[in-house]
Amino acid sequence: MKPLTVEVISHRITVGGGCARCALLFREAGVTADARRQDMADYPREMLDDFARLSEWLAELVRLYRHRIRILMIDVQSPLGLYKSLLHRIHRYPAFIIERKDVYSGWDRRVIEALLDKRLKAANARPG
């Protein structure tokens, strides 16, 4: 069975050095870990809390659904995030788009799990 695609549109926290290439670039430019920590501290507390909460949720979804889902993170402020928000009329974040059909905005994890279960059940019921 092909994994379900779960697109998560949310505000992203970006701090330089998250990937190997970025870390190399910042190290060569002389950007220190202290500067990156200061960047992180400049975000509003509410945004940091929401990001931590969403990260925990996504880790739990990955643990529960393992190979049956594929999560794609999309920044609200990216061109793709803007396009998806307009296309699906999303005004609150985080928003979850499951298989390009089911859309949910908000923090009720039971709703997300119910939508995933419904899509998985439908996929398993299809012949072939």
Short mmCIF file of C-alpha atoms in Angstrom, two decimals:
data_model
loop_
_atom_site.label_atom_id
_atom_site.label_comp_id
_atom_site.label_asym_id
_atom_site.label_seq_id
_atom_site.Cartn_x
_atom_site.Cartn_y
_atom_site.Cartn_z
CA MET A 1 0.00 0.00 0.00
CA LYS A 2 1.24 3.45 -0.94
CA PRO A 3 1.64 5.72 2.13
CA LEU A 4 -0.90 8.49 2.65
CA THR A 5 0.45 11.97 2.04
CA VAL A 6 -0.09 14.35 4.94
CA GLU A 7 0.80 17.94 4.14
CA VAL A 8 1.27 20.05 7.25
CA ILE A 9 1.08 23.78 6.71
CA SER A 10 2.48 25.68 9.64
CA HIS A 11 4.68 28.56 10.66
CA ARG A 12 8.25 27.30 10.54
CA ILE A 13 11.05 28.27 12.82
CA THR A 14 14.27 28.63 10.91
CA VAL A 15 17.62 28.83 12.59
CA GLY A 16 20.73 28.52 10.48
CA GLY A 17 22.76 25.34 10.65
CA GLY A 18 19.93 22.82 10.64
CA CYS A 19 21.32 20.82 7.76
CA ALA A 20 24.88 19.75 7.00
CA ARG A 21 25.27 22.17 4.08
CA CYS A 22 23.86 25.08 6.07
CA ALA A 23 26.07 24.25 9.06
CA LEU A 24 29.13 24.28 6.82
CA LEU A 25 28.10 27.57 5.24
CA PHE A 26 27.47 29.24 8.61
CA ARG A 27 30.67 27.86 10.11
CA GLU A 28 32.70 29.20 7.17
CA ALA A 29 30.92 32.56 7.47
CA GLY A 30 31.79 32.73 11.17
CA VAL A 31 28.22 32.49 12.44
CA THR A 32 28.48 30.95 15.90
CA ALA A 33 26.15 28.65 17.81
CA ASP A 34 25.53 31.58 20.19
CA ALA A 35 24.20 33.65 17.29
CA ARG A 36 21.88 30.82 16.26
CA ARG A 37 20.64 30.48 19.85
CA GLN A 38 19.98 34.22 19.91
CA ASP A 39 17.99 33.89 16.67
CA MET A 40 15.88 31.20 18.33
CA ALA A 41 15.34 33.37 21.41
CA ASP A 42 14.04 36.19 19.21
CA TYR A 43 10.95 34.20 18.21
CA PRO A 44 7.79 34.87 20.27
CA ARG A 45 7.30 32.35 23.08
CA GLU A 46 3.85 31.35 21.71
CA MET A 47 5.36 30.48 18.34
CA LEU A 48 8.11 28.39 19.96
CA ASP A 49 5.52 26.58 22.09
CA ASP A 50 3.31 25.87 19.05
CA PHE A 51 6.30 24.59 17.09
CA ALA A 52 7.32 22.27 19.95
CA ARG A 53 3.74 21.03 20.31
CA LEU A 54 3.43 20.35 16.58
CA SER A 55 6.79 18.57 16.53
CA GLU A 56 5.64 16.26 19.33
CA TRP A 57 2.37 15.54 17.51
CA LEU A 58 4.11 14.71 14.26
CA ALA A 59 6.58 12.43 16.04
CA GLU A 60 3.64 10.63 17.65
CA LEU A 61 1.81 10.31 14.30
CA VAL A 62 4.94 8.86 12.71
CA ARG A 63 5.23 6.41 15.60
CA LEU A 64 1.56 5.37 15.33
CA TYR A 65 1.28 5.16 11.54
CA ARG A 66 4.91 4.32 10.66
CA HIS A 67 5.20 3.42 6.98
CA ARG A 68 1.52 4.17 6.25
CA ILE A 69 1.94 7.97 6.13
CA ARG A 70 4.37 10.41 4.57
CA ILE A 71 4.51 13.86 6.15
CA LEU A 72 5.44 16.93 4.13
CA MET A 73 6.08 20.16 6.05
CA ILE A 74 5.12 23.38 4.26
CA ASP A 75 5.92 26.83 5.59
CA VAL A 76 2.89 29.13 5.66
CA GLN A 77 5.00 31.97 4.28
CA SER A 78 6.43 30.03 1.34
CA PRO A 79 4.88 30.33 -2.13
CA LEU A 80 3.61 26.74 -1.82
CA GLY A 81 2.16 27.48 1.63
CA LEU A 82 0.35 30.54 0.29
CA TYR A 83 -0.95 28.57 -2.70
CA LYS A 84 -2.21 25.66 -0.54
CA SER A 85 -3.80 28.08 1.94
CA LEU A 86 -5.69 29.86 -0.82
CA LEU A 87 -6.63 26.65 -2.63
CA HIS A 88 -8.06 24.99 0.49
CA ARG A 89 -9.29 28.22 2.12
CA ILE A 90 -7.07 27.73 5.16
CA HIS A 91 -6.99 30.59 7.66
CA ARG A 92 -5.77 28.88 10.84
CA TYR A 93 -2.61 26.95 11.43
CA PRO A 94 -1.43 24.29 11.75
CA ALA A 95 -3.42 22.84 8.89
CA PHE A 96 -3.36 19.24 7.73
CA ILE A 97 -4.19 18.16 4.17
CA ILE A 98 -4.57 14.40 3.81
CA GLU A 99 -4.32 12.95 0.33
CA ARG A 100 -5.17 16.37 -1.17
CA LYS A 101 -8.79 15.87 -0.06
CA ASP A 102 -9.38 16.09 3.67
CA VAL A 103 -8.43 19.39 5.28
CA TYR A 104 -8.35 20.16 8.98
CA SER A 105 -7.05 23.28 10.74
CA GLY A 106 -6.51 23.24 14.44
CA TRP A 107 -5.15 21.35 17.40
CA ASP A 108 -7.52 18.40 17.91
CA ARG A 109 -5.35 15.36 17.26
CA ARG A 110 -8.36 13.04 17.42
CA VAL A 111 -9.74 14.69 14.27
CA ILE A 112 -6.47 14.16 12.41
CA GLU A 113 -6.28 10.52 13.49
CA ALA A 114 -9.92 9.95 12.48
CA LEU A 115 -9.24 11.39 9.01
CA LEU A 116 -6.13 9.24 8.65
CA ASP A 117 -8.00 6.12 9.78
CA LYS A 118 -10.83 6.85 7.33
CA ARG A 119 -8.40 7.24 4.41
CA LEU A 120 -6.43 4.11 5.40
CA LYS A 121 -9.61 2.09 5.69
CA ALA A 122 -10.75 3.28 2.25
CA ALA A 123 -7.34 2.46 0.74
CA ASN A 124 -7.39 -1.04 2.24
CA ALA A 125 -10.93 -1.67 0.97
CA ARG A 126 -9.98 -0.93 -2.64
CA PRO A 127 -9.31 -4.01 -4.73
CA GLY A 128 -5.74 -4.50 -5.97
#
